[in-house]
PDB file of C-alpha atoms in Angstrom:
ATOM      1  CA  MET A   1      -0.037   0.126   0.140  1.00  0.00           C
ATOM      2  CA  THR A   2       1.214   3.402  -0.974  1.00  0.00           C
ATOM      3  CA  VAL A   3       0.003   6.521   0.739  1.00  0.00           C
ATOM      4  CA  SER A   4       0.755  10.051  -1.094  1.00  0.00           C
ATOM      5  CA  TYR A   5       0.183  13.431   0.670  1.00  0.00           C
ATOM      6  CA  TYR A   6       0.928  17.118  -0.625  1.00  0.00           C
ATOM      7  CA  PHE A   7       2.121  19.967  -0.256  1.00  0.00           C
ATOM      8  CA  PHE A   8       4.696  20.765   2.485  1.00  0.00           C
ATOM      9  CA  ASP A   9       7.499  22.767   2.821  1.00  0.00           C
ATOM     10  CA  GLY A  10      10.787  21.115   2.122  1.00  0.00           C
ATOM     11  CA  GLN A  11       8.891  18.014   0.194  1.00  0.00           C
ATOM     12  CA  SER A  12      10.109  17.522  -3.510  1.00  0.00           C
ATOM     13  CA  LEU A  13       7.307  18.001  -5.766  1.00  0.00           C
ATOM     14  CA  TYR A  14       7.563  16.769  -9.203  1.00  0.00           C
ATOM     15  CA  GLN A  15       5.245  17.381 -12.313  1.00  0.00           C
ATOM     16  CA  ALA A  16       3.356  13.910 -11.664  1.00  0.00           C
ATOM     17  CA  ASP A  17       2.573  14.672  -8.222  1.00  0.00           C
ATOM     18  CA  TRP A  18       1.055  18.362  -9.289  1.00  0.00           C
ATOM     19  CA  VAL A  19      -0.719  16.626 -12.380  1.00  0.00           C
ATOM     20  CA  LYS A  20      -2.180  13.722  -9.758  1.00  0.00           C
ATOM     21  CA  THR A  21      -3.721  16.511  -7.394  1.00  0.00           C
ATOM     22  CA  ILE A  22      -4.475  19.515  -9.522  1.00  0.00           C
ATOM     23  CA  GLY A  23      -5.176  17.785 -12.759  1.00  0.00           C
ATOM     24  CA  LYS A  24      -7.965  15.541 -11.021  1.00  0.00           C
ATOM     25  CA  GLY A  25      -9.463  18.377  -9.132  1.00  0.00           C
ATOM     26  CA  LEU A  26     -10.197  20.375 -12.170  1.00  0.00           C
ATOM     27  CA  GLN A  27     -11.300  19.395 -15.682  1.00  0.00           C
ATOM     28  CA  ASP A  28      -9.859  20.420 -19.073  1.00  0.00           C
ATOM     29  CA  GLY A  29     -11.117  23.497 -20.446  1.00  0.00           C
ATOM     30  CA  VAL A  30     -10.929  27.054 -20.535  1.00  0.00           C
ATOM     31  CA  LEU A  31     -10.957  29.050 -17.603  1.00  0.00           C
ATOM     32  CA  CYS A  32     -14.023  31.540 -18.130  1.00  0.00           C
ATOM     33  CA  GLY A  33     -13.258  34.944 -16.555  1.00  0.00           C
ATOM     34  CA  VAL A  34      -9.632  35.500 -17.172  1.00  0.00           C
ATOM     35  CA  TYR A  35      -8.840  37.928 -19.881  1.00  0.00           C
ATOM     36  CA  ASN A  36     -11.258  36.888 -22.889  1.00  0.00           C
ATOM     37  CA  ASP A  37     -11.342  33.504 -22.604  1.00  0.00           C
ATOM     38  CA  LEU A  38      -9.283  32.311 -25.725  1.00  0.00           C
ATOM     39  CA  PHE A  39     -12.202  33.142 -27.834  1.00  0.00           C
ATOM     40  CA  VAL A  40     -11.410  32.182 -31.679  1.00  0.00           C
ATOM     41  CA  TYR A  41     -12.782  34.240 -34.656  1.00  0.00           C
ATOM     42  CA  GLY A  42     -12.366  35.028 -38.217  1.00  0.00           C
ATOM     43  CA  ASP A  43     -12.568  38.655 -39.695  1.00  0.00           C
ATOM     44  CA  ALA A  44     -12.146  37.978 -43.175  1.00  0.00           C
ATOM     45  CA  SER A  45      -8.466  39.428 -43.166  1.00  0.00           C
ATOM     46  CA  GLY A  46      -6.864  36.690 -44.931  1.00  0.00           C
ATOM     47  CA  MET A  47      -6.690  32.729 -44.324  1.00  0.00           C
ATOM     48  CA  GLN A  48      -6.001  33.221 -40.560  1.00  0.00           C
ATOM     49  CA  VAL A  49      -8.262  33.062 -37.296  1.00  0.00           C
ATOM     50  CA  LYS A  50      -7.422  34.991 -34.268  1.00  0.00           C
ATOM     51  CA  VAL A  51      -7.386  33.923 -30.778  1.00  0.00           C
ATOM     52  CA  LYS A  52      -8.329  36.367 -27.906  1.00  0.00           C
ATOM     53  CA  SER A  53      -6.366  36.408 -24.795  1.00  0.00           C
ATOM     54  CA  GLY A  54      -7.348  33.768 -21.893  1.00  0.00           C
ATOM     55  CA  ALA A  55      -6.363  30.657 -20.047  1.00  0.00           C
ATOM     56  CA  CYS A  56      -6.660  26.988 -19.765  1.00  0.00           C
ATOM     57  CA  HIS A  57      -6.173  23.854 -17.968  1.00  0.00           C
ATOM     58  CA  ILE A  58      -4.883  20.722 -19.268  1.00  0.00           C
ATOM     59  CA  LYS A  59      -4.116  17.666 -17.044  1.00  0.00           C
ATOM     60  CA  GLY A  60      -2.645  19.902 -14.273  1.00  0.00           C
ATOM     61  CA  ASN A  61      -0.634  22.277 -16.701  1.00  0.00           C
ATOM     62  CA  HIS A  62      -2.185  25.886 -16.907  1.00  0.00           C
ATOM     63  CA  TYR A  63      -1.630  28.057 -19.966  1.00  0.00           C
ATOM     64  CA  PHE A  64      -1.912  31.904 -19.947  1.00  0.00           C
ATOM     65  CA  SER A  65      -1.874  34.248 -22.739  1.00  0.00           C
ATOM     66  CA  ASP A  66      -2.408  38.081 -22.280  1.00  0.00           C
ATOM     67  CA  ALA A  67      -2.306  39.098 -26.075  1.00  0.00           C
ATOM     68  CA  GLU A  68      -4.361  38.033 -29.080  1.00  0.00           C
ATOM     69  CA  GLN A  69      -2.652  35.551 -31.397  1.00  0.00           C
ATOM     70  CA  THR A  70      -2.914  34.953 -35.099  1.00  0.00           C
ATOM     71  CA  LEU A  71      -3.010  31.223 -36.491  1.00  0.00           C
ATOM     72  CA  ALA A  72      -2.484  30.727 -40.138  1.00  0.00           C
ATOM     73  CA  ILE A  73      -5.015  28.635 -41.766  1.00  0.00           C
ATOM     74  CA  ALA A  74      -4.037  26.397 -44.778  1.00  0.00           C
ATOM     75  CA  ALA A  75      -5.111  26.878 -48.441  1.00  0.00           C
ATOM     76  CA  ALA A  76      -8.773  25.995 -49.175  1.00  0.00           C
ATOM     77  CA  PRO A  77      -9.393  22.635 -50.970  1.00  0.00           C
ATOM     78  CA  ALA A  78      -8.125  23.030 -54.679  1.00  0.00           C
ATOM     79  CA  VAL A  79     -11.266  20.465 -56.007  1.00  0.00           C
ATOM     80  CA  ALA A  80     -14.617  21.796 -56.627  1.00  0.00           C
ATOM     81  CA  GLY A  81     -17.224  20.649 -54.119  1.00  0.00           C
ATOM     82  CA  GLN A  82     -14.865  19.543 -51.201  1.00  0.00           C
ATOM     83  CA  SER A  83     -14.467  21.464 -48.336  1.00  0.00           C
ATOM     84  CA  ARG A  84     -12.358  20.904 -45.116  1.00  0.00           C
ATOM     85  CA  TYR A  85     -12.609  21.116 -41.408  1.00  0.00           C
ATOM     86  CA  ASP A  86      -9.873  22.298 -39.058  1.00  0.00           C
ATOM     87  CA  LEU A  87      -9.726  22.553 -35.196  1.00  0.00           C
ATOM     88  CA  ILE A  88      -8.318  25.123 -33.169  1.00  0.00           C
ATOM     89  CA  VAL A  89      -6.724  23.488 -30.310  1.00  0.00           C
ATOM     90  CA  CYS A  90      -4.643  24.254 -27.208  1.00  0.00           C
ATOM     91  CA  GLU A  91      -1.901  21.901 -26.680  1.00  0.00           C
ATOM     92  CA  VAL A  92       0.345  20.540 -24.022  1.00  0.00           C
ATOM     93  CA  ASN A  93       3.623  18.551 -24.924  1.00  0.00           C
ATOM     94  CA  TRP A  94       5.153  17.088 -21.732  1.00  0.00           C
ATOM     95  CA  THR A  95       8.269  15.979 -23.897  1.00  0.00           C
ATOM     96  CA  THR A  96       8.826  19.691 -24.917  1.00  0.00           C
ATOM     97  CA  LYS A  97       7.324  20.969 -21.784  1.00  0.00           C
ATOM     98  CA  VAL A  98       5.606  23.396 -24.000  1.00  0.00           C
ATOM     99  CA  MET A  99       1.805  24.532 -24.000  1.00  0.00           C
ATOM    100  CA  SER A 100       0.484  26.634 -27.171  1.00  0.00           C
ATOM    101  CA  VAL A 101      -2.617  27.035 -29.513  1.00  0.00           C
ATOM    102  CA  LYS A 102      -2.335  25.799 -32.948  1.00  0.00           C
ATOM    103  CA  VAL A 103      -4.509  24.440 -35.803  1.00  0.00           C
ATOM    104  CA  VAL A 104      -5.282  20.791 -36.340  1.00  0.00           C
ATOM    105  CA  GLN A 105      -5.997  20.428 -40.260  1.00  0.00           C
ATOM    106  CA  GLY A 106      -8.339  18.440 -41.615  1.00  0.00           C
ATOM    107  CA  THR A 107      -8.551  16.331 -44.492  1.00  0.00           C
ATOM    108  CA  ALA A 108     -10.518  17.705 -47.468  1.00  0.00           C
ATOM    109  CA  ALA A 109     -13.514  16.017 -49.189  1.00  0.00           C
ATOM    110  CA  ALA A 110     -16.992  15.974 -50.408  1.00  0.00           C
ATOM    111  CA  SER A 111     -18.207  15.067 -47.154  1.00  0.00           C
ATOM    112  CA  PRO A 112     -15.562  15.978 -44.659  1.00  0.00           C
ATOM    113  CA  ALA A 113     -14.979  14.607 -41.375  1.00  0.00           C
ATOM    114  CA  LEU A 114     -13.491  16.204 -38.106  1.00  0.00           C
ATOM    115  CA  PRO A 115      -9.541  15.732 -37.675  1.00  0.00           C
ATOM    116  CA  THR A 116      -8.655  13.550 -34.863  1.00  0.00           C
ATOM    117  CA  LEU A 117      -7.345  15.119 -31.775  1.00  0.00           C
ATOM    118  CA  THR A 118      -3.958  13.633 -30.228  1.00  0.00           C
ATOM    119  CA  LYS A 119      -4.256  12.648 -26.692  1.00  0.00           C
ATOM    120  CA  SER A 120      -1.485  10.582 -25.787  1.00  0.00           C
ATOM    121  CA  SER A 121       1.102  10.244 -22.832  1.00  0.00           C
ATOM    122  CA  THR A 122       3.137  12.814 -24.380  1.00  0.00           C
ATOM    123  CA  VAL A 123       0.504  15.322 -25.881  1.00  0.00           C
ATOM    124  CA  TRP A 124      -2.972  16.236 -25.090  1.00  0.00           C
ATOM    125  CA  GLN A 125      -5.109  18.773 -27.135  1.00  0.00           C
ATOM    126  CA  ILE A 126      -8.361  20.097 -26.330  1.00  0.00           C
ATOM    127  CA  THR A 127     -10.655  22.122 -28.511  1.00  0.00           C
ATOM    128  CA  LEU A 128     -11.554  25.849 -28.832  1.00  0.00           C
ATOM    129  CA  ALA A 129     -13.290  26.126 -32.165  1.00  0.00           C
ATOM    130  CA  LEU A 130     -14.070  24.541 -35.370  1.00  0.00           C
ATOM    131  CA  VAL A 131     -13.136  26.534 -38.758  1.00  0.00           C
ATOM    132  CA  THR A 132     -14.931  25.476 -41.982  1.00  0.00           C
ATOM    133  CA  VAL A 133     -12.669  25.861 -45.186  1.00  0.00           C
ATOM    134  CA  GLU A 134     -14.200  25.553 -48.555  1.00  0.00           C
ATOM    135  CA  TYR A 135     -13.195  25.346 -52.328  1.00  0.00           C
ATOM    136  CA  GLY A 136     -12.773  28.922 -53.530  1.00  0.00           C
ATOM    137  CA  ASP A 137     -12.146  30.162 -50.052  1.00  0.00           C
ATOM    138  CA  THR A 138      -9.449  33.206 -49.951  1.00  0.00           C
ATOM    139  CA  ASN A 139     -10.319  34.174 -46.152  1.00  0.00           C
ATOM    140  CA  VAL A 140     -11.741  33.090 -43.233  1.00  0.00           C
ATOM    141  CA  PRO A 141     -14.739  35.087 -42.150  1.00  0.00           C
ATOM    142  CA  ALA A 142     -16.805  35.179 -38.800  1.00  0.00           C
ATOM    143  CA  THR A 143     -19.441  33.007 -39.977  1.00  0.00           C
ATOM    144  CA  LYS A 144     -17.029  30.001 -40.681  1.00  0.00           C
ATOM    145  CA  VAL A 145     -15.918  29.882 -37.448  1.00  0.00           C
ATOM    146  CA  TYR A 146     -17.612  28.272 -34.464  1.00  0.00           C
ATOM    147  CA  ASP A 147     -17.328  28.134 -30.743  1.00  0.00           C
ATOM    148  CA  TYR A 148     -15.836  24.348 -29.353  1.00  0.00           C
ATOM    149  CA  ARG A 149     -14.556  25.378 -26.480  1.00  0.00           C
ATOM    150  CA  TRP A 150     -14.569  23.200 -23.250  1.00  0.00           C
ATOM    151  CA  TRP A 151     -14.679  25.013 -20.004  1.00  0.00           C
ATOM    152  CA  ALA A 152     -12.487  24.136 -16.828  1.00  0.00           C
ATOM    153  CA  LEU A 153     -14.890  24.886 -14.315  1.00  0.00           C
ATOM    154  CA  GLY A 154     -18.126  22.967 -16.045  1.00  0.00           C
ATOM    155  CA  CYS A 155     -21.349  24.776 -17.551  1.00  0.00           C
ATOM    156  CA  PHE A 156     -24.896  24.548 -16.130  1.00  0.00           C
ATOM    157  CA  ASP A 157     -28.093  25.343 -17.750  1.00  0.00           C
ATOM    158  CA  VAL A 158     -31.071  27.680 -17.016  1.00  0.00           C
ATOM    159  CA  PRO A 159     -34.263  26.965 -18.260  1.00  0.00           C
ATOM    160  CA  LEU A 160     -36.809  29.451 -18.938  1.00  0.00           C
ATOM    161  CA  ILE A 161     -40.168  28.014 -19.630  1.00  0.00           C
ATOM    162  CA  ILE A 162     -42.462  30.559 -21.554  1.00  0.00           C
ATOM    163  CA  GLY A 163     -46.312  29.576 -21.864  1.00  0.00           C
ATOM    164  CA  ASN A 164     -48.775  27.216 -20.498  1.00  0.00           C
ATOM    165  CA  GLY A 165     -48.951  24.705 -23.636  1.00  0.00           C
ATOM    166  CA  VAL A 166     -52.626  25.467 -23.854  1.00  0.00           C
ATOM    167  CA  SER A 167     -53.514  28.997 -24.736  1.00  0.00           C
ATOM    168  CA  ALA A 168     -51.046  31.149 -27.203  1.00  0.00           C
ATOM    169  CA  ILE A 169     -48.411  32.757 -25.557  1.00  0.00           C
ATOM    170  CA  GLY A 170     -49.026  36.635 -25.079  1.00  0.00           C
ATOM    171  CA  THR A 171     -46.503  39.310 -25.205  1.00  0.00           C
ATOM    172  CA  GLY A 172     -44.971  41.165 -22.073  1.00  0.00           C
ATOM    173  CA  ALA A 173     -42.838  40.098 -19.079  1.00  0.00           C
ATOM    174  CA  GLN A 174     -43.170  36.866 -17.427  1.00  0.00           C
ATOM    175  CA  LYS A 175     -44.677  36.558 -13.861  1.00  0.00           C
ATOM    176  CA  VAL A 176     -41.249  35.233 -12.196  1.00  0.00           C
ATOM    177  CA  ALA A 177     -37.561  35.735 -12.733  1.00  0.00           C
ATOM    178  CA  VAL A 178     -35.224  32.795 -12.112  1.00  0.00           C
ATOM    179  CA  GLN A 179     -32.077  32.861  -9.995  1.00  0.00           C
ATOM    180  CA  VAL A 180     -28.850  32.264 -11.503  1.00  0.00           C
ATOM    181  CA  PRO A 181     -26.738  30.236  -9.239  1.00  0.00           C
ATOM    182  CA  GLY A 182     -23.523  32.120  -9.032  1.00  0.00           C
ATOM    183  CA  PRO A 183     -20.915  33.670 -11.051  1.00  0.00           C
ATOM    184  CA  ALA A 184     -20.845  32.842 -14.652  1.00  0.00           C
ATOM    185  CA  LYS A 185     -20.881  34.091 -18.493  1.00  0.00           C
ATOM    186  CA  CYS A 186     -23.825  33.053 -20.627  1.00  0.00           C
ATOM    187  CA  ILE A 187     -22.241  31.244 -23.449  1.00  0.00           C
ATOM    188  CA  SER A 188     -25.021  30.116 -25.344  1.00  0.00           C
ATOM    189  CA  TYR A 189     -28.572  29.612 -25.558  1.00  0.00           C
ATOM    190  CA  ALA A 190     -31.263  27.289 -27.356  1.00  0.00           C
ATOM    191  CA  ILE A 191     -34.908  27.556 -28.241  1.00  0.00           C
ATOM    192  CA  VAL A 192     -37.394  25.158 -28.699  1.00  0.00           C
ATOM    193  CA  GLY A 193     -41.145  25.251 -29.236  1.00  0.00           C
ATOM    194  CA  ASP A 194     -44.135  23.088 -29.238  1.00  0.00           C
ATOM    195  CA  ALA A 195     -44.478  23.741 -32.981  1.00  0.00           C
ATOM    196  CA  SER A 196     -42.992  25.984 -35.754  1.00  0.00           C
ATOM    197  CA  GLY A 197     -43.499  29.596 -34.803  1.00  0.00           C
ATOM    198  CA  SER A 198     -42.154  32.879 -34.330  1.00  0.00           C
ATOM    199  CA  ILE A 199     -40.788  34.492 -31.022  1.00  0.00           C
ATOM    200  CA  VAL A 200     -38.409  37.350 -29.791  1.00  0.00           C
ATOM    201  CA  VAL A 201     -37.417  37.240 -26.333  1.00  0.00           C
ATOM    202  CA  ASP A 202     -35.716  39.925 -24.297  1.00  0.00           C
ATOM    203  CA  LEU A 203     -33.795  39.120 -20.864  1.00  0.00           C
ATOM    204  CA  TRP A 204     -33.558  41.243 -18.101  1.00  0.00           C
ATOM    205  CA  LYS A 205     -31.151  40.996 -15.333  1.00  0.00           C
ATOM    206  CA  ASP A 206     -30.698  42.472 -11.854  1.00  0.00           C
ATOM    207  CA  THR A 207     -29.587  41.626  -8.360  1.00  0.00           C
ATOM    208  CA  TYR A 208     -31.910  40.534  -5.371  1.00  0.00           C
ATOM    209  CA  THR A 209     -31.864  44.076  -4.104  1.00  0.00           C
ATOM    210  CA  ASN A 210     -33.268  45.694  -7.205  1.00  0.00           C
ATOM    211  CA  TYR A 211     -35.738  42.863  -8.129  1.00  0.00           C
ATOM    212  CA  PRO A 212     -37.567  42.852 -10.297  1.00  0.00           C
ATOM    213  CA  PRO A 213     -35.674  43.341 -13.383  1.00  0.00           C
ATOM    214  CA  THR A 214     -36.850  45.871 -16.173  1.00  0.00           C
ATOM    215  CA  VAL A 215     -36.098  46.503 -19.441  1.00  0.00           C
ATOM    216  CA  ALA A 216     -33.472  49.081 -18.469  1.00  0.00           C
ATOM    217  CA  ALA A 217     -31.230  46.022 -17.406  1.00  0.00           C
ATOM    218  CA  THR A 218     -31.681  44.140 -20.783  1.00  0.00           C
ATOM    219  CA  ILE A 219     -28.404  41.988 -21.081  1.00  0.00           C
ATOM    220  CA  CYS A 220     -29.205  41.494 -24.838  1.00  0.00           C
ATOM    221  CA  ASN A 221     -28.239  43.217 -27.747  1.00  0.00           C
ATOM    222  CA  ALA A 222     -31.481  44.542 -29.836  1.00  0.00           C
ATOM    223  CA  SER A 223     -30.679  42.868 -33.126  1.00  0.00           C
ATOM    224  CA  HIS A 224     -29.492  39.720 -31.293  1.00  0.00           C
ATOM    225  CA  LYS A 225     -32.446  38.768 -28.674  1.00  0.00           C
ATOM    226  CA  PRO A 226     -33.125  35.132 -28.829  1.00  0.00           C
ATOM    227  CA  THR A 227     -35.233  34.731 -31.616  1.00  0.00           C
ATOM    228  CA  LEU A 228     -37.590  32.110 -33.508  1.00  0.00           C
ATOM    229  CA  SER A 229     -38.440  32.590 -37.256  1.00  0.00           C
ATOM    230  CA  SER A 230     -40.865  30.111 -38.665  1.00  0.00           C
ATOM    231  CA  VAL A 231     -38.895  27.313 -36.887  1.00  0.00           C
ATOM    232  CA  GLN A 232     -38.931  25.139 -34.005  1.00  0.00           C
ATOM    233  CA  LYS A 233     -35.912  25.298 -32.656  1.00  0.00           C
ATOM    234  CA  ILE A 234     -32.532  27.323 -32.822  1.00  0.00           C
ATOM    235  CA  ARG A 235     -29.271  27.359 -31.067  1.00  0.00           C
ATOM    236  CA  LYS A 236     -26.456  30.171 -30.932  1.00  0.00           C
ATOM    237  CA  SER A 237     -23.273  31.078 -28.978  1.00  0.00           C
ATOM    238  CA  VAL A 238     -22.887  34.297 -27.135  1.00  0.00           C
ATOM    239  CA  TRP A 239     -19.842  36.682 -27.374  1.00  0.00           C
ATOM    240  CA  ASN A 240     -19.735  40.125 -25.807  1.00  0.00           C
ATOM    241  CA  GLU A 241     -18.152  42.069 -28.663  1.00  0.00           C
ATOM    242  CA  ALA A 242     -20.285  43.041 -31.939  1.00  0.00           C
ATOM    243  CA  THR A 243     -16.857  42.928 -34.054  1.00  0.00           C
ATOM    244  CA  ASN A 244     -15.979  39.521 -33.136  1.00  0.00           C
ATOM    245  CA  ILE A 245     -19.045  37.207 -33.266  1.00  0.00           C
ATOM    246  CA  ASN A 246     -18.615  33.606 -34.753  1.00  0.00           C
ATOM    247  CA  GLY A 247     -20.667  31.466 -37.354  1.00  0.00           C
ATOM    248  CA  SER A 248     -23.321  30.711 -34.659  1.00  0.00           C
ATOM    249  CA  GLY A 249     -22.899  33.742 -32.528  1.00  0.00           C
ATOM    250  CA  ALA A 250     -24.981  36.663 -30.765  1.00  0.00           C
ATOM    251  CA  TYR A 251     -23.896  39.662 -29.389  1.00  0.00           C
ATOM    252  CA  TRP A 252     -24.752  40.433 -25.855  1.00  0.00           C
ATOM    253  CA  PRO A 253     -23.022  42.990 -24.179  1.00  0.00           C
ATOM    254  CA  GLY A 254     -24.636  41.828 -20.546  1.00  0.00           C
ATOM    255  CA  TYR A 255     -23.600  38.408 -20.864  1.00  0.00           C
ATOM    256  CA  GLU A 256     -21.631  38.386 -17.406  1.00  0.00           C
ATOM    257  CA  ILE A 257     -24.247  36.873 -15.045  1.00  0.00           C
ATOM    258  CA  ALA A 258     -23.004  37.861 -11.410  1.00  0.00           C
ATOM    259  CA  ASP A 259     -19.972  39.672 -11.028  1.00  0.00           C
ATOM    260  CA  PRO A 260     -16.969  37.059 -10.426  1.00  0.00           C
ATOM    261  CA  ALA A 261     -15.763  40.039  -8.374  1.00  0.00           C
ATOM    262  CA  ASN A 262     -18.468  40.031  -5.885  1.00  0.00           C
ATOM    263  CA  PHE A 263     -19.414  36.165  -5.268  1.00  0.00           C
ATOM    264  CA  GLY A 264     -22.443  37.331  -3.407  1.00  0.00           C
ATOM    265  CA  ASN A 265     -24.062  39.541  -5.727  1.00  0.00           C
ATOM    266  CA  ILE A 266     -26.732  37.058  -7.034  1.00  0.00           C
ATOM    267  CA  SER A 267     -28.620  37.813 -10.091  1.00  0.00           C
ATOM    268  CA  TYR A 268     -31.903  37.182 -11.528  1.00  0.00           C
ATOM    269  CA  LEU A 269     -33.203  36.748 -15.001  1.00  0.00           C
ATOM    270  CA  LEU A 270     -36.650  37.828 -16.520  1.00  0.00           C
ATOM    271  CA  ALA A 271     -37.739  36.846 -19.716  1.00  0.00           C
ATOM    272  CA  ASN A 272     -39.845  39.538 -21.892  1.00  0.00           C
ATOM    273  CA  VAL A 273     -41.887  38.549 -24.867  1.00  0.00           C
ATOM    274  CA  ASP A 274     -41.103  41.281 -27.566  1.00  0.00           C
ATOM    275  CA  SER A 275     -43.109  39.570 -29.900  1.00  0.00           C
ATOM    276  CA  VAL A 276     -44.720  35.978 -30.793  1.00  0.00           C
ATOM    277  CA  SER A 277     -46.838  33.942 -32.967  1.00  0.00           C
ATOM    278  CA  GLY A 278     -47.863  30.379 -33.472  1.00  0.00           C
ATOM    279  CA  LEU A 279     -46.742  29.026 -30.200  1.00  0.00           C
ATOM    280  CA  LEU A 280     -48.435  27.779 -26.883  1.00  0.00           C
ATOM    281  CA  MET A 281     -44.969  26.854 -25.092  1.00  0.00           C
ATOM    282  CA  VAL A 282     -41.166  27.497 -25.387  1.00  0.00           C
ATOM    283  CA  ASN A 283     -38.364  26.531 -23.853  1.00  0.00           C
ATOM    284  CA  LEU A 284     -35.560  28.876 -23.878  1.00  0.00           C
ATOM    285  CA  THR A 285     -32.324  27.588 -21.870  1.00  0.00           C
ATOM    286  CA  LEU A 286     -29.490  29.715 -21.231  1.00  0.00           C
ATOM    287  CA  ARG A 287     -25.801  27.770 -20.850  1.00  0.00           C
ATOM    288  CA  PHE A 288     -23.248  29.389 -18.409  1.00  0.00           C
ATOM    289  CA  ALA A 289     -20.011  28.662 -18.081  1.00  0.00           C
ATOM    290  CA  ARG A 290     -18.583  29.226 -14.438  1.00  0.00           C
ATOM    291  CA  ALA A 291     -16.329  31.891 -13.848  1.00  0.00           C
ATOM    292  CA  VAL A 292     -13.078  32.127 -11.626  1.00  0.00           C
ATOM    293  CA  SER A 293     -12.548  34.974  -9.520  1.00  0.00           C
ATOM    294  CA  PRO A 294     -10.895  38.005 -11.357  1.00  0.00           C
ATOM    295  CA  GLN A 295      -6.842  37.803 -12.435  1.00  0.00           C
ATOM    296  CA  SER A 296      -4.718  40.171 -10.492  1.00  0.00           C
TER     297      SER A 296
END
């Protein structure tokens, strides 16, 4: 039987010991709330993508970047009708003792498959984004980059049920707000309806002290509110900069919920139906990534 315990002054500490402790206590992924969360985007400035500043954890190793980086994307497929999927990853290499963000290039095909990530005893990769590269592409626009980040502190969902399933949904603020359990950022939303229909929902956020929230406390940009348009379902990612929205994104300047600098500042979200037709019930589910305390 072997008993191990850490950490004490004067005790020898090896990489394997650190990985065994920290690596098991924190899942692999981006540390939400550090700089700009390693957000990946395209801006049609050439065959390249840009990775915002941020931090991530992989198997007990931590990566920090305080500046934006540019990664080259290989030339588009040369055969008409073909496309390719490239993955933007963060990698730890235990042989070279280096961590980096890089491109894992896929294989061009009429129906391409995702490239395989390296997960070995010497190199481990986690995804940050997916880039679609099609025949004839000469640059990478925002519409061809998709958020694939994992989150080190995990995610939680907050469902907002609108309507009773019997009578038509009406406009206006819902009766009761929901509490968001702790500091987090909204990273995506999904809407599913009882049938194909149309709805536009605004989200108002405020603290317990200021309850109930009002329209003055909206977290959504006016042109990017959760919306169904004659369909039954939709899903989008959320980002807080209007100029760097990715392929399935929405711009929400108020997407941070419960400021990480104040862990006692619990927020409430209230749904307001701006317009609706053809629906009796809707489930608007907000996905949040848990945020760390702000970096010093």
